[in-house]
């Protein structure tokens, strides 16, 4: 029997909110969780204009660096979030810093969350990751994925601290285009 | 810098990011290659949704208002599987669509076709252990859009699914057989492979038709393997 053909990706289109807003879930963890903070940012297009019709989804490991795939009875999906951008291209999550995840090779990655962005004009989503700064940036310097990127591209993956909050912008195109990963 | 990450061969992407026939890709398609991440536990794991995520009637788009929506009543059912044919059970599928007149219940949809007070156009469900799902809805209408002069979208239902691995996340559109608008639609045409285009088209199936009630369509959603496998690493 011939293997099934993968269903191709299509754009999420301009009316995405009908489909994904009912399940918007910006609170990756309950806001009262110890260590919880806001992670927010903006999505920009190649002209530097905000993208007001994107949806950002986030998934991250737990505090021990494990991906949890069994939801508790009162949980939607463990350590998962979805945020629709507003008119200014802003998304926002409430989360905590995840634990470090080891690669298959055994090398330990710095704490990060995985992001997928869907929007009108994207025939397929873009996948990126946001690194959590901290510990004097030593752990970022030791990260095997960041270390495999040219230095001027690394900073596109690292969140910036603003008081208690983290900011992380995504640039779909342009001189500061965010590093995107195959998915 | 250690060994650079492998770059994905963008020519293999179907659809590509950059597709001039779809105008909105011009400023939103990334220009740099996608990088291939080294193997990690996320290749075999993805978010999983609990029973709490859905209510029993969420799969029925026709029963949430005082009256029945206008249009041809249909059911859409199929399986969520991977390219190895393995069922993906207990996963979330969300759909949304225009009404029978081709109008979305959305503030930016200005198409002068009537809204249907009995239709919102959103549904969701969890697949069963064999990856099966079923929606009850109405056949959406085609509608014009501003991409180019006299541009019309073929009738479609948006599908959003979660696979077994994070990178298997898929948002696609389900089309109906033999739509004369396929040839004129940049979304459909952005997919170069005829086999892949066919994978977006639901098949009418008399066996799924409910006598005196609704027409039945079959649509299997097939998610691919993570790109980390077989590409470089």
Tab-separated table of C-alpha atoms in Angstrom, chain B residues 45-188:
chain	number	residue	atom	x	y	z
B	45	UNK	CA	6.427	15.020	21.824
B	46	UNK	CA	3.839	17.736	21.365
B	47	UNK	CA	1.109	19.448	23.329
B	48	UNK	CA	-1.759	17.095	24.172
B	49	UNK	CA	-5.231	18.358	24.991
B	50	UNK	CA	-7.388	17.026	27.778
B	51	UNK	CA	-11.035	15.996	27.699
B	52	UNK	CA	-11.766	19.343	29.315
B	53	UNK	CA	-10.851	21.034	26.039
B	54	UNK	CA	-14.101	20.082	24.317
B	55	UNK	CA	-17.813	19.844	25.078
B	56	UNK	CA	-20.033	17.140	23.571
B	57	UNK	CA	-21.756	19.482	21.049
B	58	UNK	CA	-18.615	21.291	19.909
B	59	UNK	CA	-18.356	19.085	16.796
B	60	UNK	CA	-21.808	20.199	15.594
B	61	UNK	CA	-21.760	23.664	14.006
B	62	UNK	CA	-25.509	23.560	13.322
B	63	UNK	CA	-26.944	23.278	16.840
B	64	UNK	CA	-25.763	26.361	18.723
B	65	UNK	CA	-28.536	28.782	17.808
B	66	UNK	CA	-32.322	28.941	18.029
B	67	UNK	CA	-32.825	27.761	14.449
B	68	UNK	CA	-31.033	25.708	11.834
B	69	UNK	CA	-28.463	27.425	9.621
B	70	UNK	CA	-29.159	28.023	5.943
B	71	UNK	CA	-27.477	25.803	3.391
B	72	UNK	CA	-26.682	22.224	2.506
B	73	UNK	CA	-26.245	20.189	5.659
B	74	UNK	CA	-23.107	18.010	5.512
B	75	UNK	CA	-21.001	15.804	7.727
B	76	UNK	CA	-17.231	15.693	7.419
B	77	UNK	CA	-15.451	12.746	8.912
B	78	UNK	CA	-12.105	11.096	8.620
B	79	UNK	CA	-8.973	10.193	10.487
B	80	UNK	CA	-5.989	12.087	11.822
B	81	UNK	CA	-2.926	10.001	10.941
B	82	UNK	CA	0.762	10.441	10.228
B	83	UNK	CA	2.565	9.622	6.981
B	84	UNK	CA	3.295	6.181	8.432
B	85	UNK	CA	-0.457	5.560	8.587
B	86	UNK	CA	-0.470	5.569	12.396
B	87	UNK	CA	-3.557	6.940	14.097
B	88	UNK	CA	-3.200	10.064	16.240
B	89	UNK	CA	-5.782	9.628	18.959
B	90	UNK	CA	-7.002	12.064	21.581
B	91	UNK	CA	-5.811	15.116	19.700
B	92	UNK	CA	-7.481	18.438	19.077
B	93	UNK	CA	-9.022	19.381	15.723
B	94	UNK	CA	-10.507	22.838	15.245
B	95	UNK	CA	-12.417	23.987	12.163
B	96	UNK	CA	-13.886	27.288	10.991
B	97	UNK	CA	-15.619	28.392	7.827
B	98	UNK	CA	-17.819	30.858	5.981
B	99	UNK	CA	-21.580	30.395	5.947
B	100	UNK	CA	-23.563	29.026	2.998
B	101	UNK	CA	-23.519	32.449	1.319
B	102	UNK	CA	-19.744	32.748	1.548
B	103	UNK	CA	-19.675	35.214	4.458
B	104	UNK	CA	-17.599	34.873	7.623
B	105	UNK	CA	-18.897	36.068	10.952
B	106	UNK	CA	-15.903	38.378	11.271
B	107	UNK	CA	-15.679	42.157	11.597
B	108	UNK	CA	-13.301	42.547	8.636
B	109	UNK	CA	-15.392	40.482	6.211
B	110	UNK	CA	-17.171	43.101	4.099
B	111	UNK	CA	-18.480	40.768	1.398
B	112	UNK	CA	-22.080	41.909	0.827
B	113	UNK	CA	-23.550	38.454	1.357
B	114	UNK	CA	-25.957	37.853	4.225
B	115	UNK	CA	-24.856	36.769	7.674
B	116	UNK	CA	-26.797	33.804	9.010
B	117	UNK	CA	-28.119	34.413	12.531
B	118	UNK	CA	-28.040	30.648	13.059
B	119	UNK	CA	-24.436	30.060	12.081
B	120	UNK	CA	-21.167	31.021	13.769
B	121	UNK	CA	-18.816	28.753	11.828
B	122	UNK	CA	-16.559	27.267	14.489
B	123	UNK	CA	-16.217	23.703	15.793
B	124	UNK	CA	-13.764	21.461	17.574
B	125	UNK	CA	-13.359	17.898	18.749
B	126	UNK	CA	-10.836	15.403	20.050
B	127	UNK	CA	-10.006	12.413	17.842
B	128	UNK	CA	-10.891	8.988	19.240
B	129	UNK	CA	-8.325	6.261	19.872
B	130	UNK	CA	-8.276	5.363	16.148
B	131	UNK	CA	-7.745	8.997	15.175
B	132	UNK	CA	-11.344	9.399	13.972
B	133	UNK	CA	-13.245	12.665	14.045
B	134	UNK	CA	-16.635	13.843	12.786
B	135	UNK	CA	-18.138	17.290	12.257
B	136	UNK	CA	-21.703	18.286	11.418
B	137	UNK	CA	-21.921	21.553	9.493
B	138	UNK	CA	-23.171	23.171	6.287
B	139	UNK	CA	-21.368	23.454	2.984
B	140	UNK	CA	-19.673	26.879	2.910
B	141	UNK	CA	-20.045	29.200	-0.066
B	142	UNK	CA	-17.304	30.574	-2.303
B	143	UNK	CA	-16.452	34.238	-1.781
B	144	UNK	CA	-14.510	37.051	-3.456
B	145	UNK	CA	-11.269	38.426	-2.038
B	146	UNK	CA	-8.897	41.244	-2.925
B	147	UNK	CA	-5.829	39.360	-4.084
B	148	UNK	CA	-6.327	40.195	-7.764
B	149	UNK	CA	-9.198	41.367	-9.988
B	150	UNK	CA	-12.150	38.960	-9.871
B	151	UNK	CA	-10.467	36.712	-7.313
B	152	UNK	CA	-12.696	34.076	-5.673
B	153	UNK	CA	-11.830	31.507	-3.042
B	154	UNK	CA	-13.159	28.016	-3.683
B	155	UNK	CA	-15.458	26.744	-0.944
B	156	UNK	CA	-13.331	25.495	1.935
B	157	UNK	CA	-13.247	24.631	5.618
B	158	UNK	CA	-10.186	25.635	7.660
B	159	UNK	CA	-8.683	22.772	9.654
B	160	UNK	CA	-6.221	23.130	12.517
B	161	UNK	CA	-4.735	19.946	13.973
B	162	UNK	CA	-2.087	18.924	16.454
B	163	UNK	CA	0.053	15.893	15.675
B	164	UNK	CA	2.077	13.688	17.946
B	165	UNK	CA	5.204	15.854	17.708
B	166	UNK	CA	5.466	19.617	18.078
B	167	UNK	CA	6.639	20.024	14.464
B	168	UNK	CA	3.609	18.110	13.155
B	169	UNK	CA	1.343	21.070	13.894
B	170	UNK	CA	-0.760	21.668	10.789
B	171	UNK	CA	-3.234	24.288	9.634
B	172	UNK	CA	-4.762	23.555	6.257
B	173	UNK	CA	-7.943	24.027	4.237
B	174	UNK	CA	-10.349	21.330	3.117
B	175	UNK	CA	-11.812	21.774	-0.359
B	176	UNK	CA	-14.690	20.115	-2.211
B	177	UNK	CA	-14.301	17.934	-5.305
B	178	UNK	CA	-14.331	19.363	-8.823
B	179	UNK	CA	-14.477	23.024	-7.818
B	180	UNK	CA	-13.978	25.099	-10.992
B	181	UNK	CA	-12.244	27.761	-8.889
B	182	UNK	CA	-9.226	25.537	-8.105
B	183	UNK	CA	-7.474	26.579	-11.314
B	184	UNK	CA	-7.821	30.268	-10.409
B	185	UNK	CA	-6.974	30.100	-6.707
B	186	UNK	CA	-3.420	30.956	-5.634
B	187	UNK	CA	-3.867	29.110	-2.313
B	188	UNK	CA	-4.614	25.832	-4.076
